Amino acid sequence: MKGNIQQRGPRTWRLRYDAPSPEGRKQVSETVHGNKRDAQRALRLKYPDLRYTSGKNLHLTLKFLGDISTERQGQVKERLQAVRGAPFAIRLADAGCFSPSIAWLALQGADGLQQQVDAALAPLFSPERRFMGHVTIARAKRMPAQFRRDLEALELPASTAEATSFSLQESRLDYLGPQYE
C-alpha cells in the first residue's frame, strides 16, 4: 500500500518488455508513448469519460501470471534466466477494442520472445492461446459503439522501436486503476 491508497484487488504479476538504456527508453517512449498520446488526444475531446492509460502505466504484457506465491516467483525468475533473445523491433500496427471495455494499440514483433517465455514457463503455467501484442490506451465499463469505429479509423504512423529485455512486474488494482511496480 502506498500513501493513503487502499488496495482493492489482488497482487498480480506479469512479464513486461523493457528498454534498459536511456536511448532505448527514449526511442520506445517516442514511438509508443507519443502515438498513444496522439491517439488519446484525438479521442479525449469526443470521449472525455473514458479512463485513459497514463504513460507510466503503458506496457506490453508478454504473459499474465496472476496472483503467485513467493515460492512460485522464485521458480519463475529461475526459469526466465534461460530466455535469451536478440533485441527485437516493436512495430505499431493498428487500433481496436477488446469488448466491451479495453481500447488498445496493436504492437507487432514480440511474438518470438513471448513463445520463448511460454516454453520456459510451460511446467508452471499454461501457454497463451492467443497472444496479441498491444498496449492499453483506455478503459471503460462499456465502450460506446461509435468509439470503436473512431478508434479503428485512427491513422497511426508507421513507427518502430527496439526492445532489448523484459522484466517481472507486480501490479495492484486500486481505485485509480492498475498500479505497476
Tab-separated table of C-alpha atoms in Angstrom:
chain	number	residue	atom	x	y	z
A	1	MET	CA	0.000	0.000	0.000
A	2	LYS	CA	1.344	3.439	-0.920
A	3	GLY	CA	0.260	6.545	0.973
A	4	ASN	CA	-3.493	6.596	1.514
A	5	ILE	CA	-4.332	4.440	-1.487
A	6	GLN	CA	-6.099	1.293	-0.343
A	7	GLN	CA	-5.641	-1.929	-2.256
A	8	ARG	CA	-8.931	-3.150	-3.758
A	9	GLY	CA	-7.735	-6.124	-5.739
A	10	PRO	CA	-5.133	-8.865	-5.550
A	11	ARG	CA	-1.479	-8.501	-6.377
A	12	THR	CA	-0.749	-9.936	-9.776
A	13	TRP	CA	2.440	-10.470	-11.728
A	14	ARG	CA	3.201	-10.060	-15.403
A	15	LEU	CA	6.199	-10.047	-17.718
A	16	ARG	CA	6.724	-6.712	-19.464
A	17	TYR	CA	9.114	-5.639	-22.191
A	18	ASP	CA	11.690	-3.027	-21.324
A	19	ALA	CA	14.426	-0.998	-22.968
A	20	PRO	CA	17.153	-0.677	-20.318
A	21	SER	CA	19.328	2.037	-21.860
A	22	PRO	CA	18.291	5.712	-21.725
A	23	GLU	CA	18.470	5.849	-25.532
A	24	GLY	CA	16.301	2.739	-25.834
A	25	ARG	CA	13.733	4.049	-23.354
A	26	LYS	CA	13.609	7.338	-25.244
A	27	GLN	CA	13.068	5.547	-28.567
A	28	VAL	CA	10.303	3.337	-27.156
A	29	SER	CA	8.769	6.350	-25.441
A	30	GLU	CA	8.742	8.438	-28.600
A	31	THR	CA	7.366	5.589	-30.698
A	32	VAL	CA	4.737	4.068	-28.443
A	33	HIS	CA	4.035	6.779	-25.877
A	34	GLY	CA	3.973	9.536	-28.470
A	35	ASN	CA	1.497	7.660	-30.635
A	36	LYS	CA	-0.554	6.691	-27.578
A	37	ARG	CA	-0.677	10.351	-26.589
A	38	ASP	CA	-1.728	11.373	-30.119
A	39	ALA	CA	-4.429	8.683	-30.202
A	40	GLN	CA	-5.716	9.691	-26.777
A	41	ARG	CA	-5.728	13.379	-27.730
A	42	ALA	CA	-7.795	12.592	-30.831
A	43	LEU	CA	-10.311	10.603	-28.777
A	44	ARG	CA	-10.389	12.507	-25.478
A	45	LEU	CA	-12.299	15.507	-26.858
A	46	LYS	CA	-15.172	13.324	-28.040
A	47	TYR	CA	-14.979	10.730	-25.217
A	48	PRO	CA	-13.872	12.542	-22.030
A	49	ASP	CA	-15.401	9.979	-19.639
A	50	LEU	CA	-13.085	7.097	-20.525
A	51	ARG	CA	-10.194	6.229	-18.187
A	52	TYR	CA	-7.094	6.875	-20.292
A	53	THR	CA	-3.856	4.995	-19.506
A	54	SER	CA	-1.027	7.190	-18.210
A	55	GLY	CA	2.417	6.974	-19.786
A	56	LYS	CA	3.931	5.390	-16.663
A	57	ASN	CA	1.443	2.501	-16.856
A	58	LEU	CA	1.926	1.843	-20.563
A	59	HIS	CA	3.342	-1.647	-21.153
A	60	LEU	CA	3.304	-4.706	-23.373
A	61	THR	CA	2.426	-7.796	-21.333
A	62	LEU	CA	4.234	-10.903	-22.586
A	63	LYS	CA	2.476	-13.196	-20.112
A	64	PHE	CA	-0.029	-12.576	-17.343
A	65	LEU	CA	0.856	-14.733	-14.342
A	66	GLY	CA	-1.877	-13.810	-11.881
A	67	ASP	CA	-1.521	-13.903	-8.100
A	68	ILE	CA	1.509	-16.130	-7.434
A	69	SER	CA	3.243	-17.152	-4.215
A	70	THR	CA	6.748	-16.067	-3.222
A	71	GLU	CA	7.919	-19.626	-3.928
A	72	ARG	CA	6.388	-19.539	-7.436
A	73	GLN	CA	8.003	-16.116	-8.052
A	74	GLY	CA	11.376	-17.695	-7.374
A	75	GLN	CA	10.623	-20.551	-9.775
A	76	VAL	CA	9.527	-18.084	-12.464
A	77	LYS	CA	12.671	-15.969	-12.065
A	78	GLU	CA	14.880	-19.071	-12.243
A	79	ARG	CA	13.203	-20.378	-15.414
A	80	LEU	CA	13.302	-16.982	-17.112
A	81	GLN	CA	17.098	-16.835	-16.749
A	82	ALA	CA	17.238	-19.278	-19.683
A	83	VAL	CA	15.282	-16.967	-22.000
A	84	ARG	CA	17.760	-15.123	-24.166
A	85	GLY	CA	16.710	-13.392	-27.286
A	86	ALA	CA	18.151	-10.818	-29.579
A	87	PRO	CA	16.742	-7.300	-29.361
A	88	PHE	CA	13.578	-7.060	-31.413
A	89	ALA	CA	11.720	-4.313	-33.224
A	90	ILE	CA	8.298	-3.371	-31.918
A	91	ARG	CA	6.085	-2.006	-34.670
A	92	LEU	CA	2.914	-0.022	-34.176
A	93	ALA	CA	0.164	-1.772	-36.172
A	94	ASP	CA	-3.431	-0.641	-35.658
A	95	ALA	CA	-6.008	0.256	-33.016
A	96	GLY	CA	-9.081	-1.510	-31.708
A	97	CYS	CA	-11.079	-2.732	-28.703
A	98	PHE	CA	-11.396	-5.878	-26.657
A	99	SER	CA	-15.121	-5.982	-25.965
A	100	PRO	CA	-16.537	-4.448	-24.009
A	101	SER	CA	-14.051	-2.332	-22.079
A	102	ILE	CA	-10.422	-2.110	-23.327
A	103	ALA	CA	-9.093	0.153	-26.116
A	104	TRP	CA	-5.636	-0.741	-27.461
A	105	LEU	CA	-2.876	-0.010	-29.951
A	106	ALA	CA	-1.505	-3.209	-31.503
A	107	LEU	CA	2.236	-3.860	-31.368
A	108	GLN	CA	3.906	-6.405	-33.605
A	109	GLY	CA	7.278	-8.039	-33.149
A	110	ALA	CA	7.192	-9.635	-29.683
A	111	ASP	CA	5.702	-12.993	-30.712
A	112	GLY	CA	9.050	-14.844	-30.772
A	113	LEU	CA	10.008	-13.664	-27.288
A	114	GLN	CA	6.537	-14.460	-25.982
A	115	GLN	CA	6.838	-18.032	-27.319
A	116	GLN	CA	10.228	-18.431	-25.579
A	117	VAL	CA	8.677	-17.204	-22.327
A	118	ASP	CA	5.799	-19.686	-22.720
A	119	ALA	CA	8.250	-22.547	-23.335
A	120	ALA	CA	10.345	-21.631	-20.280
A	121	LEU	CA	7.277	-21.403	-18.032
A	122	ALA	CA	5.413	-24.407	-19.533
A	123	PRO	CA	5.749	-26.596	-16.430
A	124	LEU	CA	4.292	-23.816	-14.255
A	125	PHE	CA	1.688	-22.097	-16.483
A	126	SER	CA	-0.484	-22.944	-19.462
A	127	PRO	CA	0.722	-21.475	-22.764
A	128	GLU	CA	-1.016	-18.432	-24.192
A	129	ARG	CA	-3.682	-19.494	-26.661
A	130	ARG	CA	-3.989	-16.179	-28.468
A	131	PHE	CA	-1.170	-13.712	-27.873
A	132	MET	CA	-1.725	-10.287	-29.384
A	133	GLY	CA	0.888	-7.703	-28.521
A	134	HIS	CA	-0.805	-4.459	-27.528
A	135	VAL	CA	-0.750	-1.503	-25.170
A	136	THR	CA	-3.955	-0.486	-23.422
A	137	ILE	CA	-4.748	3.182	-24.038
A	138	ALA	CA	-8.178	3.471	-22.359
A	139	ARG	CA	-10.717	1.591	-20.260
A	140	ALA	CA	-14.443	1.976	-19.708
A	141	LYS	CA	-17.228	-0.065	-18.195
A	142	ARG	CA	-18.579	-0.296	-21.748
A	143	MET	CA	-17.106	1.276	-24.870
A	144	PRO	CA	-19.605	3.278	-26.958
A	145	ALA	CA	-20.165	1.698	-30.405
A	146	GLN	CA	-19.087	4.907	-32.147
A	147	PHE	CA	-15.877	4.955	-30.083
A	148	ARG	CA	-14.870	1.597	-31.552
A	149	ARG	CA	-15.424	2.923	-35.084
A	150	ASP	CA	-13.499	6.133	-34.325
A	151	LEU	CA	-10.641	4.160	-32.783
A	152	GLU	CA	-10.370	1.763	-35.716
A	153	ALA	CA	-10.385	4.735	-38.118
A	154	LEU	CA	-7.346	6.362	-36.466
A	155	GLU	CA	-4.407	6.719	-38.821
A	156	LEU	CA	-1.272	5.609	-36.991
A	157	PRO	CA	2.150	6.434	-38.393
A	158	ALA	CA	4.442	3.560	-39.335
A	159	SER	CA	6.958	3.562	-36.489
A	160	THR	CA	9.236	1.075	-34.750
A	161	ALA	CA	11.310	0.905	-31.572
A	162	GLU	CA	13.790	-1.648	-30.281
A	163	ALA	CA	13.068	-3.655	-27.137
A	164	THR	CA	16.080	-5.303	-25.556
A	165	SER	CA	14.831	-7.058	-22.426
A	166	PHE	CA	11.823	-7.891	-20.292
A	167	SER	CA	11.121	-7.786	-16.576
A	168	LEU	CA	8.831	-9.328	-13.995
A	169	GLN	CA	6.440	-6.659	-12.692
A	170	GLU	CA	3.883	-6.585	-9.911
A	171	SER	CA	0.539	-4.895	-10.426
A	172	ARG	CA	-2.055	-3.905	-7.853
A	173	LEU	CA	-5.569	-2.823	-8.612
A	174	ASP	CA	-6.799	0.192	-6.655
A	175	TYR	CA	-9.375	2.920	-7.138
A	176	LEU	CA	-7.088	4.681	-9.647
A	177	GLY	CA	-6.804	1.515	-11.749
A	178	PRO	CA	-3.829	-0.821	-12.046
A	179	GLN	CA	-0.559	0.379	-10.494
A	180	TYR	CA	2.685	-1.278	-11.644
A	181	GLU	CA	5.804	-1.775	-9.523
